[in-house]
Coordinates of C-alpha atoms and ligand atoms in Angstrom, one line a residue:
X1 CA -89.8 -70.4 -147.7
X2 CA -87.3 -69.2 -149.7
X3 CA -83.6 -68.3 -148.5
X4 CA -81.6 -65.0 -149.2
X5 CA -78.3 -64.2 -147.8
X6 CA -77.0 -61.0 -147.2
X7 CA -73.4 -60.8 -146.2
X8 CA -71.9 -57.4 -144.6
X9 CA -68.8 -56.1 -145.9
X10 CA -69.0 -52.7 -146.0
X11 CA -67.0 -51.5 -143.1
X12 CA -63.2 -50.5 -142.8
X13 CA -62.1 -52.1 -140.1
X14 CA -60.6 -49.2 -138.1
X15 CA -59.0 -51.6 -135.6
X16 CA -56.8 -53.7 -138.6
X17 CA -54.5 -50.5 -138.9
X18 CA -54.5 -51.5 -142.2
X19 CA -54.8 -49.5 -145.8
X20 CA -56.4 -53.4 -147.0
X21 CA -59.8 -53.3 -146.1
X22 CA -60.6 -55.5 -143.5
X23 CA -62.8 -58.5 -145.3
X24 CA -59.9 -58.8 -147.8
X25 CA -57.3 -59.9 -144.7
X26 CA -56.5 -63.6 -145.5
X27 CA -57.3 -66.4 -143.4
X28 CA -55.7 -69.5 -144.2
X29 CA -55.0 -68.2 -147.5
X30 CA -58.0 -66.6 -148.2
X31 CA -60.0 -63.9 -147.7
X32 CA -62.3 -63.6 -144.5
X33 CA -64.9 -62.4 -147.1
X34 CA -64.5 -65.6 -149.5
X35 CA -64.4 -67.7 -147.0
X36 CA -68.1 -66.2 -146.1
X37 CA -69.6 -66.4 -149.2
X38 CA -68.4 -70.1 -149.7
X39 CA -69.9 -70.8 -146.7
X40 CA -73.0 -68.9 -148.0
X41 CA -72.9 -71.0 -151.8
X42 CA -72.8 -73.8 -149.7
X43 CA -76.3 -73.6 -148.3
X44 CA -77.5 -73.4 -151.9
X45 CA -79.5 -70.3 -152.1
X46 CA -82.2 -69.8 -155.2
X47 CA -80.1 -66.5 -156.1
X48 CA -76.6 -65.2 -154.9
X49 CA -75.6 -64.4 -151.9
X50 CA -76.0 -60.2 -151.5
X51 CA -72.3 -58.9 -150.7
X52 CA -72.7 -55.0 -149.2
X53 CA -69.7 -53.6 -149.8
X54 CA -68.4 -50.0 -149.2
X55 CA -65.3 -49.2 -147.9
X56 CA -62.7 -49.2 -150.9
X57 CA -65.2 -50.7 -152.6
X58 CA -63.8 -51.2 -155.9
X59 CA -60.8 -53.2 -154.5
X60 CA -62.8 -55.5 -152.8
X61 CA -65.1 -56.4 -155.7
X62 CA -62.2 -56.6 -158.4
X63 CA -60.2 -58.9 -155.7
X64 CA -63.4 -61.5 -155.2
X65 CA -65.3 -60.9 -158.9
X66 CA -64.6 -64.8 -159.4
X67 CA -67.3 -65.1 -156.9
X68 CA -70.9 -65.6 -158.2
X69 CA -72.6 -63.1 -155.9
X70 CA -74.7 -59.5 -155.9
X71 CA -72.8 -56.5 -154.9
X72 CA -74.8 -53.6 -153.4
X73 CA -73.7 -50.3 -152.3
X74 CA -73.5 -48.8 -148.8
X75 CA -72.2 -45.4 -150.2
X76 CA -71.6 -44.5 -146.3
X77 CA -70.8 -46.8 -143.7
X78 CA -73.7 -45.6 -141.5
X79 CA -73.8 -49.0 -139.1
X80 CA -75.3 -53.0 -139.1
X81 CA -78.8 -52.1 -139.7
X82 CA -78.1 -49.0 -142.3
X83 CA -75.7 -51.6 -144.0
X84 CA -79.1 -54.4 -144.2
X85 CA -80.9 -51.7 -145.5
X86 CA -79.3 -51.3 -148.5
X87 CA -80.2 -55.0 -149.4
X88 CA -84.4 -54.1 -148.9
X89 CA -85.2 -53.6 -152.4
X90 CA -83.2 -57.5 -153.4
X91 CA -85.7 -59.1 -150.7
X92 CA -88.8 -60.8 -151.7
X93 CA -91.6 -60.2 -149.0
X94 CA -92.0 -64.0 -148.9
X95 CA -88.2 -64.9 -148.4
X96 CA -86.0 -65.5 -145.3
X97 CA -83.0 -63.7 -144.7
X98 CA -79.9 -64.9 -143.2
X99 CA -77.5 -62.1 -142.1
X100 CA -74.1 -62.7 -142.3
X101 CA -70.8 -60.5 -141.4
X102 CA -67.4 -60.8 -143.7
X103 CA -65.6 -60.5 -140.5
X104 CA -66.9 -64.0 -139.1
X105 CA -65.4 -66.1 -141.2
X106 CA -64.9 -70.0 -139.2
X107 CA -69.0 -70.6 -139.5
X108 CA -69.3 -73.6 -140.7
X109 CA -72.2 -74.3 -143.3
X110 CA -73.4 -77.1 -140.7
X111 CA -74.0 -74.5 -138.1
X112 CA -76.0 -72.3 -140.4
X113 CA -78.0 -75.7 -141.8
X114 CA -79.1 -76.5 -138.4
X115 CA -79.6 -72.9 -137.8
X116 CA -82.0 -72.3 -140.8
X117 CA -83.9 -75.7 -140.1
X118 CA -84.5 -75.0 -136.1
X119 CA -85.6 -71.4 -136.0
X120 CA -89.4 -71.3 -136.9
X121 CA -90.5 -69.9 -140.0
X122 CA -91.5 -66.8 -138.5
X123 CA -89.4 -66.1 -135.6
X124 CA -86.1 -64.1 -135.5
X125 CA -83.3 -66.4 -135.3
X126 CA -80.0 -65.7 -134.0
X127 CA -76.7 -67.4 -132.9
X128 CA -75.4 -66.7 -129.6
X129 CA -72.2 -68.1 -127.9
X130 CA -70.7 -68.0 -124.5
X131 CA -67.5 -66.2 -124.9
X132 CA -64.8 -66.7 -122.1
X133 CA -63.4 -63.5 -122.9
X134 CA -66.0 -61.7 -124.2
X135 CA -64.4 -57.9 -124.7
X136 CA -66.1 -55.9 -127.3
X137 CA -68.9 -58.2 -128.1
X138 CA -73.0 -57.5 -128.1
X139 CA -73.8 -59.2 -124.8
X140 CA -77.1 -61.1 -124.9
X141 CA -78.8 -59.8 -122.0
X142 CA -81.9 -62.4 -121.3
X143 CA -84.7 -62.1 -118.5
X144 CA -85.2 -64.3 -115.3
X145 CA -87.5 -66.5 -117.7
X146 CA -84.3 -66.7 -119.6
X147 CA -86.0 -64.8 -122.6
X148 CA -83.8 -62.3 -124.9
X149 CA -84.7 -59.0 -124.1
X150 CA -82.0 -57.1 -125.7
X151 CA -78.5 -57.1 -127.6
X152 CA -76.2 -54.5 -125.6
X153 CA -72.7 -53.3 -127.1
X154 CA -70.2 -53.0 -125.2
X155 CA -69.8 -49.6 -125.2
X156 CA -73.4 -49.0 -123.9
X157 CA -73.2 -51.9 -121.4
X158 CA -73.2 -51.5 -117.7
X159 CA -71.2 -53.0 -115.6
X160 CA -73.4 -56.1 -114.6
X161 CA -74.4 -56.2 -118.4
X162 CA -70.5 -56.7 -119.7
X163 CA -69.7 -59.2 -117.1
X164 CA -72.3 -61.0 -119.2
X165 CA -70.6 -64.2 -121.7
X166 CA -73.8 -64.9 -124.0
X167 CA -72.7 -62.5 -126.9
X168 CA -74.2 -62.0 -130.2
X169 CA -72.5 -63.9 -133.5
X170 CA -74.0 -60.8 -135.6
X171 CA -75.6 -63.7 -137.6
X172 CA -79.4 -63.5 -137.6
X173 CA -82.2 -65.4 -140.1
X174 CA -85.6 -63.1 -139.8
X175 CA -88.5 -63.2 -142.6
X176 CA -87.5 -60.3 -145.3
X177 CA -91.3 -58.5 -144.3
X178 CA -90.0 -57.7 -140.6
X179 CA -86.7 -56.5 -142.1
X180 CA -88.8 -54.1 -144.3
X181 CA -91.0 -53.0 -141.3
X182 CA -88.1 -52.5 -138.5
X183 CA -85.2 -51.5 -140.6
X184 CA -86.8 -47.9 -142.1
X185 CA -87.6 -47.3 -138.2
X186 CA -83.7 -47.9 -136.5
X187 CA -82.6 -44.9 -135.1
X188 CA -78.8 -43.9 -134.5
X189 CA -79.0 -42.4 -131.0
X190 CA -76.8 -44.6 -129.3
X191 CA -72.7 -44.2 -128.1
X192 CA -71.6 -44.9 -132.0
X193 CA -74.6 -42.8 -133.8
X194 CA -75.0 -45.9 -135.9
X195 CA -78.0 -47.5 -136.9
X196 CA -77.7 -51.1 -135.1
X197 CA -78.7 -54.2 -136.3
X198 CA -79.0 -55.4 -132.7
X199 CA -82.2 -53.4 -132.7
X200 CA -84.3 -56.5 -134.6
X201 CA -84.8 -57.7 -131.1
X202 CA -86.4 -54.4 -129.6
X203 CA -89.1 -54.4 -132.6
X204 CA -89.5 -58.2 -132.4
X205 CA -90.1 -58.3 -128.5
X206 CA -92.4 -55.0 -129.5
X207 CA -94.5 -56.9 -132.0
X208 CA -95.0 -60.2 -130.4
X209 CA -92.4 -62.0 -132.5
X210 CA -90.7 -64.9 -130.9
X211 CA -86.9 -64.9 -130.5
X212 CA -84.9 -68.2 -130.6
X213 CA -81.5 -68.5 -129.9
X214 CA -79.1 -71.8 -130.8
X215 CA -75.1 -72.1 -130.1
X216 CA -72.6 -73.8 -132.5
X217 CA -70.6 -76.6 -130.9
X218 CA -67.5 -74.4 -130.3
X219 CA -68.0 -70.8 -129.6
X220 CA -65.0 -70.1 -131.7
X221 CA -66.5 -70.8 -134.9
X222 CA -68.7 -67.3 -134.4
X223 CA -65.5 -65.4 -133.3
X224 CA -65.4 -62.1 -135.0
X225 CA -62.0 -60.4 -136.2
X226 CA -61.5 -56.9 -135.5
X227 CA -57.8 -56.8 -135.2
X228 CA -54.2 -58.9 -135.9
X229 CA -54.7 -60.4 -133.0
X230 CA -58.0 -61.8 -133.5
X231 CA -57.3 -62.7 -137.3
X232 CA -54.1 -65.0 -135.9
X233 CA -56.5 -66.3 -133.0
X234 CA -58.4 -67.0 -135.9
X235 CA -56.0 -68.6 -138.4
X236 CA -54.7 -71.1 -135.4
X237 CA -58.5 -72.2 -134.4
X238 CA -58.9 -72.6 -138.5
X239 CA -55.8 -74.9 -138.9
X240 CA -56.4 -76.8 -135.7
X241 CA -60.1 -78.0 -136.9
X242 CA -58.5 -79.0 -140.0
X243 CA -55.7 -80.9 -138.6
X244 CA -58.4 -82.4 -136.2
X245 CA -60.4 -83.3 -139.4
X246 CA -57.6 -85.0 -140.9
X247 CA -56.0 -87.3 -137.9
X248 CA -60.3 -88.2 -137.7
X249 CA -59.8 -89.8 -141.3
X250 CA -56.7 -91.1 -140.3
X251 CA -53.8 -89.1 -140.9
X252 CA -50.7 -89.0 -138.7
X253 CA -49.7 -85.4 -138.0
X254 CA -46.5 -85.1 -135.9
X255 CA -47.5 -82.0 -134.3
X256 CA -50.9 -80.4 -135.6
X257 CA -50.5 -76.9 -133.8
X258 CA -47.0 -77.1 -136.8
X259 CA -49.1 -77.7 -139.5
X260 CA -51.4 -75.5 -141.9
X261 CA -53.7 -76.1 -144.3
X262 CA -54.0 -73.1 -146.9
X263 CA -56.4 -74.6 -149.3
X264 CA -57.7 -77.9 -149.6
X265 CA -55.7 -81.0 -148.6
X266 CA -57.1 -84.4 -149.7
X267 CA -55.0 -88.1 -148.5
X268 CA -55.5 -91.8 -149.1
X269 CA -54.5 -93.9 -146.2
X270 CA -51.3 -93.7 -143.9
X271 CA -49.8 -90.7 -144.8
X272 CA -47.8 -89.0 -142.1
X273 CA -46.6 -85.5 -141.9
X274 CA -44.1 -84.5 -140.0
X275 CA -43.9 -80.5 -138.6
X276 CA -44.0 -77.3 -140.4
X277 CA -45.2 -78.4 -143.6
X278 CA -47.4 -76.0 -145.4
X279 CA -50.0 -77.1 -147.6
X280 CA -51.0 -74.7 -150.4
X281 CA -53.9 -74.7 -153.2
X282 CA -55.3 -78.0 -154.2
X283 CA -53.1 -81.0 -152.9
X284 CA -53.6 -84.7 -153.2
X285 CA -51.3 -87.2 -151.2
X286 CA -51.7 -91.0 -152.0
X287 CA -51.8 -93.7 -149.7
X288 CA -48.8 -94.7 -147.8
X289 CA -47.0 -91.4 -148.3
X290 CA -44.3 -89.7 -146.1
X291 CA -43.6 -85.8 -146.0
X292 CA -40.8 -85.0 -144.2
X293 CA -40.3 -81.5 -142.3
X294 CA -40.3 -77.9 -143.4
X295 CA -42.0 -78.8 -146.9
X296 CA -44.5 -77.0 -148.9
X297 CA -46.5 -78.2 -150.9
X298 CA -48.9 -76.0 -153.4
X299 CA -50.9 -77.2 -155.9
X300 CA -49.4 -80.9 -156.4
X301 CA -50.4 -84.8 -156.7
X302 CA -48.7 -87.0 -155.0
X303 CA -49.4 -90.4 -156.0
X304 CA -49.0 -93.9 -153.5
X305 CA -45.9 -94.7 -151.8
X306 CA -43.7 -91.5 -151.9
X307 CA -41.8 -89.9 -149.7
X308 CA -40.7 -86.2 -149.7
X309 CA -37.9 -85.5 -147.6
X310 CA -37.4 -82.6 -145.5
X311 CA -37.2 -79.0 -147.0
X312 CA -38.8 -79.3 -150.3
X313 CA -40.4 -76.6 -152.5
X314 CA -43.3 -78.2 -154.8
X315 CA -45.3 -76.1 -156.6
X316 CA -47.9 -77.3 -159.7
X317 CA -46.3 -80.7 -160.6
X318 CA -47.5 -84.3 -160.4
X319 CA -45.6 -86.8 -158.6
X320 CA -45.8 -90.3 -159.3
X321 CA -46.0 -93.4 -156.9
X322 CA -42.6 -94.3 -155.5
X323 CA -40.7 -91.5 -156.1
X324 CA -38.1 -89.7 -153.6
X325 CA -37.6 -86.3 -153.3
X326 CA -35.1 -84.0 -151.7
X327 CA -33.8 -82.8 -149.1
X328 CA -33.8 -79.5 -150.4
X329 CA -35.4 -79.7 -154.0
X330 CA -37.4 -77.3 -155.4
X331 CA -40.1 -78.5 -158.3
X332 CA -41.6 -75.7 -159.8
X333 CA -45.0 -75.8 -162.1
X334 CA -46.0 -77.8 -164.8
X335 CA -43.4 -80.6 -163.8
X336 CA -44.5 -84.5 -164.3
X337 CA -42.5 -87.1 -162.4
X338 CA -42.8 -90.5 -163.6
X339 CA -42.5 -93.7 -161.4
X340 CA -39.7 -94.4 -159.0
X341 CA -37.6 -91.8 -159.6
X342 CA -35.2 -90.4 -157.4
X343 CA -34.7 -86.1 -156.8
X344 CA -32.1 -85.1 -154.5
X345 CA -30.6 -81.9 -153.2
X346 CA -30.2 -79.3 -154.6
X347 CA -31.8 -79.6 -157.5
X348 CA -34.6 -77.8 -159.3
X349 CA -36.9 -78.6 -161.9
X350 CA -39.2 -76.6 -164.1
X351 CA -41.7 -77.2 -166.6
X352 CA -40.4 -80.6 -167.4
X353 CA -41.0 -84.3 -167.8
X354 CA -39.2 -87.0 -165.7
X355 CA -40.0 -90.3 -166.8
X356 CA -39.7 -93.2 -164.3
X357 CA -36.7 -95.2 -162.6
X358 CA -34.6 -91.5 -163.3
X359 CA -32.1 -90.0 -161.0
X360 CA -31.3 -86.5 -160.4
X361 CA -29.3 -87.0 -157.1
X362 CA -27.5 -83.9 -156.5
X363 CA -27.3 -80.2 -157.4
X364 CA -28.4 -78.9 -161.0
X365 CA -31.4 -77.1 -162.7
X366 CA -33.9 -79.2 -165.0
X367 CA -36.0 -76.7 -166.8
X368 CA -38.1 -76.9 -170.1
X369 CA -37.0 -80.5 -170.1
X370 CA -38.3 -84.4 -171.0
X371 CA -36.2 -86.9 -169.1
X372 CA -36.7 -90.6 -170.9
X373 CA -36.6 -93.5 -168.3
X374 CA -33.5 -94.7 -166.4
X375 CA -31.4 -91.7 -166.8
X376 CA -28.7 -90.5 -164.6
X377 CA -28.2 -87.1 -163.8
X378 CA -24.6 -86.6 -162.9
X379 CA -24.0 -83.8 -159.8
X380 CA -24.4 -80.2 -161.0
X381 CA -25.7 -80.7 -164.5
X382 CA -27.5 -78.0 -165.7
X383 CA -29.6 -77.3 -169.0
X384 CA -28.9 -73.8 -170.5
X385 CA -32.9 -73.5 -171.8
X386 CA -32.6 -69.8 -171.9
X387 CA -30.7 -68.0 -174.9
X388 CA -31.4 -64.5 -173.5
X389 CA -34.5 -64.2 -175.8
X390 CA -36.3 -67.6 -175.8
X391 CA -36.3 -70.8 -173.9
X392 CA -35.6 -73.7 -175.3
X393 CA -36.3 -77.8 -175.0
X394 CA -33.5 -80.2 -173.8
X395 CA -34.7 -84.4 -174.7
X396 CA -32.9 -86.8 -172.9
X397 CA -33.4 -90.2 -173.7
X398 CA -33.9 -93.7 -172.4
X399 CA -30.9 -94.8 -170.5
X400 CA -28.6 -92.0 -171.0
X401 CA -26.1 -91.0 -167.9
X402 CA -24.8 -87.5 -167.9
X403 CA -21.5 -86.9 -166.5
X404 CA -21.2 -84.5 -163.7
X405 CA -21.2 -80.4 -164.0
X406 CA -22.4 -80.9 -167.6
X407 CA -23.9 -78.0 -169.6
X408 CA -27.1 -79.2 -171.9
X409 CA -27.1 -76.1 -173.8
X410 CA -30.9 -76.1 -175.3
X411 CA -32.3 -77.0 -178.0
X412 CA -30.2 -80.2 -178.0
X413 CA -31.2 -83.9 -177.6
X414 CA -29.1 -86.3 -175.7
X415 CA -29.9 -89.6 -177.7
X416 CA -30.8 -93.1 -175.8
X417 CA -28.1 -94.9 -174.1
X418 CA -26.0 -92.0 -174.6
X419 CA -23.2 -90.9 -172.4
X420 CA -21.6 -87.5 -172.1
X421 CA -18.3 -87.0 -170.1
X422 CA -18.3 -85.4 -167.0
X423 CA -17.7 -81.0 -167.7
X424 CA -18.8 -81.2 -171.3
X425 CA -20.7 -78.2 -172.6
X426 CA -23.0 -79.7 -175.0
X427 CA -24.0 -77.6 -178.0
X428 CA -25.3 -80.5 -180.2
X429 CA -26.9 -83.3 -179.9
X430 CA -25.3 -86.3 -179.1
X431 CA -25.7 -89.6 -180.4
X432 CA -27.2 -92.7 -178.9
X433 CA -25.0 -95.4 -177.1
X434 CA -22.1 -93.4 -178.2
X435 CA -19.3 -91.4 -175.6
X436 CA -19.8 -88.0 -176.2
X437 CA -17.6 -85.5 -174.6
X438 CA -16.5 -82.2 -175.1
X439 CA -13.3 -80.2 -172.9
X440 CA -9.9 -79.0 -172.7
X441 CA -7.3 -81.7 -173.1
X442 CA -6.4 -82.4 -169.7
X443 CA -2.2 -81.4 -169.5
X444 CA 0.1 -81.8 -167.1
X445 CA 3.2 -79.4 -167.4
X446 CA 6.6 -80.6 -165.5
X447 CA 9.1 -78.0 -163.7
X448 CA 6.2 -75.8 -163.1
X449 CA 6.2 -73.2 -160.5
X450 CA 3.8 -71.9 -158.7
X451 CA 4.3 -68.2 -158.0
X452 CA 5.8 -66.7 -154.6
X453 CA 4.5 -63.9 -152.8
X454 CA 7.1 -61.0 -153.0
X455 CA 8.9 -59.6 -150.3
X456 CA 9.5 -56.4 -151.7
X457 CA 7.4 -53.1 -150.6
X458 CA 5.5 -51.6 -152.5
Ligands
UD1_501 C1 -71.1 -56.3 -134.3 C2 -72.4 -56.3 -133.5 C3 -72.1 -56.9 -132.1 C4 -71.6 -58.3 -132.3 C5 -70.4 -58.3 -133.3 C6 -70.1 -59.8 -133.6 C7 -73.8 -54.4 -134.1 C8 -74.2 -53.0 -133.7 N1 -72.9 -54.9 -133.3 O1 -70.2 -55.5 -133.6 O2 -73.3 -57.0 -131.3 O3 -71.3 -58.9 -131.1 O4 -70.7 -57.6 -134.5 O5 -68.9 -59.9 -134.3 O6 -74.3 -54.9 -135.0 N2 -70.6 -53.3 -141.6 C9 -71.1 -52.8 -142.8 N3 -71.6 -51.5 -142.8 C10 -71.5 -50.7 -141.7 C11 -71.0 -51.2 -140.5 C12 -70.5 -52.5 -140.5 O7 -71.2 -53.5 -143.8 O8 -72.0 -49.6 -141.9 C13 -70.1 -54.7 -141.6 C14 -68.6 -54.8 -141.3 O9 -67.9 -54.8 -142.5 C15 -68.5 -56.1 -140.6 C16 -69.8 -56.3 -139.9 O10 -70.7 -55.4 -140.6 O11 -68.3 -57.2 -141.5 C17 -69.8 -56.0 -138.4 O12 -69.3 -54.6 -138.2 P1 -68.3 -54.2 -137.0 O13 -68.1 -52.8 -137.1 O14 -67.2 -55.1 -137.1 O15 -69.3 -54.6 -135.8 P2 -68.8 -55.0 -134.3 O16 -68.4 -53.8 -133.6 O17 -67.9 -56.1 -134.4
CA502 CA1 -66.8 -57.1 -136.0

């Protein structure tokens, strides 16, 4: 039997007090809606995943149209089962449909694999959880045989009903032809006057179709986000799996609940991270590696053996094995660092190429740059690559030392083995192995005085 996925997106979110609508929210750096349809890709469906979206609509498709998925309409936001309507006409008869919300977003696609393979082919399936705190959930009210008899909201629930803690995920699997036969008969006459989804279990018990329930192994994983609170709830359970994930393949994390994850961290062996680091985009960390506190990292290869002390900016750049960086240095995109080279405070680089066994110890700004190997940035050097109108390249080669608070002023090459004095504003290039310096003649002036303050009024 063939699988389609429909994924509800359609509502506003009244309870985000936001203007974003609510499946665009981010959850560790994401939205809650990608993070569904990921999910959803995952279990490899014969055609994409059906997104209904309504609620500033347009927003929400141009935000996720990298996503390979089928956007249908819900004009109005008329309830669950209005919103599963709208996908009738994209079902095949013969299919199954798995029902998913945008606002459950930690499912993993484990859950829903074990989820599609134990619910019989024609039974309706649904995940459950037991909720310690289960305010504003369906509660899964079941019979003395244990059997589902009904999915009641909160609002409708009686007292006995919401001190119930089996509540409904909202995520269903139920053959497409019991979709078409229910869904045209929901009626709204209920406390919300909206046509609920929850209903599929009054037409199944009515037509003799079985109901099978199954839980995931933490209940969190189905938690649904309504408001802030529940998206940071959220967020935390996200990054702790994560950080559990990692310490499982070995990595040392000094304090998981200071650590976060937002995109896709993979490490080689023995790499420790110490608190508050922030991992961002795509990041590789060798083997053997060390990342000190307070970094982020976003988008960035870290090769074996390096160590990145505390407070460090990286963002797109490659980083080769035995390098040290920072404290305190900012690397900004499209930066390659060769081999054992050495970035200290202060100091930013940009679009440029550090070759290895280079030292940029302390203070300055590297942009639009290739560094040759062995070169030694003296304190507060700085290459001038913008002219106002263009940026321009500065070459420094092989063996050259720079002399402290030196201006590079782009385009200019520092040949190999070259040395510039210390506070020389370099227009030219300079040749190699040669001194090359350019200042004021340093004076001293005798029976100088320096000035006194008057004592006169003004
Ligand atoms: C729903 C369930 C509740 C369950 C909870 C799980 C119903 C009636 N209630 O309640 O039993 O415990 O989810 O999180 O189904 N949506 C649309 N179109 C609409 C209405 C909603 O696409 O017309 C979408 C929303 O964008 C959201 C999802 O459906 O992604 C759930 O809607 P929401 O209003 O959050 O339902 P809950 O009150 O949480
Ligand atoms: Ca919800």
């Amino acid at each position: 039997m063939s699988l389609s996925i429909v994924i509800l997106a359609a509502g506003q979110g009244k309870r985000m007090n936001s203007s974003l609508p609510k499946v665009l929210h981010c959850l560790a750096g994401k939205s809650l809606l990608e993070h569904v349809v990921q999910n959803a890709l995952q279990l490899g469906p014969a055609t994409p995943p059906l997104v209904i979206y309504g609620h500033q609509g347009e927003i929400v498709r141009k935000t996720l149209s990298h996503l390979a998925v089928t956007w249908i309409e819900q004009p109005q936001q008329l309830g669950t089962g209005h919103a599963v309507s709208q996908a009738l006409p994209h079902l095949p008869e013969s299919n199954r449909v798995l029902i998913l919300y945008g606002d459950v977003p930690l499912v993993t696609s484990n859950t829903l694999e074990q989820f599609i393979q134990n619910t019989p082919a024609d039974a309706l399936g649904l995940i459950t959880a037991h909720f310690p705190r289960p305010n504003g959930l369906g509660r899964i009210v079941r019979d003395k045989q244990n059997k589902i008899v009904r999915i009641v909201e909160e609002k409708e629930a009686t007292a006995t009903e919401r001190a119930i803690q089996e509540i409904n995920s909202g995520i269903y699997l139920v053959p497409a032809r019991y979709l078409n036969q229910w869904l045209p008969q929901l009626k709204n006459t209920n406390a919300q006057q909206e046509f609920y989804l929850t209903d599929l279990v009054h037409f199944a018990i009515e037509n003799g179709v079985s109901i099978v329930s199954q839980q995931p192994a933490e209940h969190e994983e189905v938690a649904g986000i309504n408001d802030c609170i529940q998206l940071a709830t959220a967020e935390r359970f996200y990054q702790r799996r994560y950080a559990e994930n990692l310490m499982r393949q070995g990595v040392t994390l000094y304090d998981p609940n200071r650590f976060d994850v937002r995109g896709e961290l993979t490490t080689g062996r023995d790499v420790i991270i110490d608190v508050n680091v922030i991992i961002e985009g795509r990041v590789i960390i060798g083997n053997h590696c060390i990342v000190r506190s307070n970094t982020v990292l976003r988008n960035v290869v870290i090769a074996d053996h390096v160590e990145i002390k505390e407070n460090c900016v990286i963002d797109g750049a490659e980083i080769a094995e035995h390098c040290v960086i920072g404290p305190f240095a900012r690397i900004r995109p499209t930066t390659a660092v060769g081999s054992d080279v050495q970035i200290g405070n202060f100091i930013e680089i940009k679009n440029s190429i550090i070759d290895s066994h280079t030292k940029v110890h302390h203070v300055g700004y590297i942009g639009d740059s290739e560094l040759g190997k062995r070169v030694n940035i003296g304190a507060g050097t700085i290459t001038c690559n913008f002219d106002g109108a263009n940026k321009h390249k500065t070459i420094i080669g092989d063996d050259a030392f720079i002399g402290s608070n030196t201006e590079l002023v782009a385009p200019v090459t520092i040949g190999e083995g070259a040395t510039i004095g210390a506070g020389s504003t370099i227009t030219r290039n300079a040749p190699a192995q040669q001194l090359t310096l350019c200042r004021a003649q340093q004076r001293s002036i005798a029976n100088w005085q320096r000035k006194k303050k008057s004592t006169q009024e003004l």
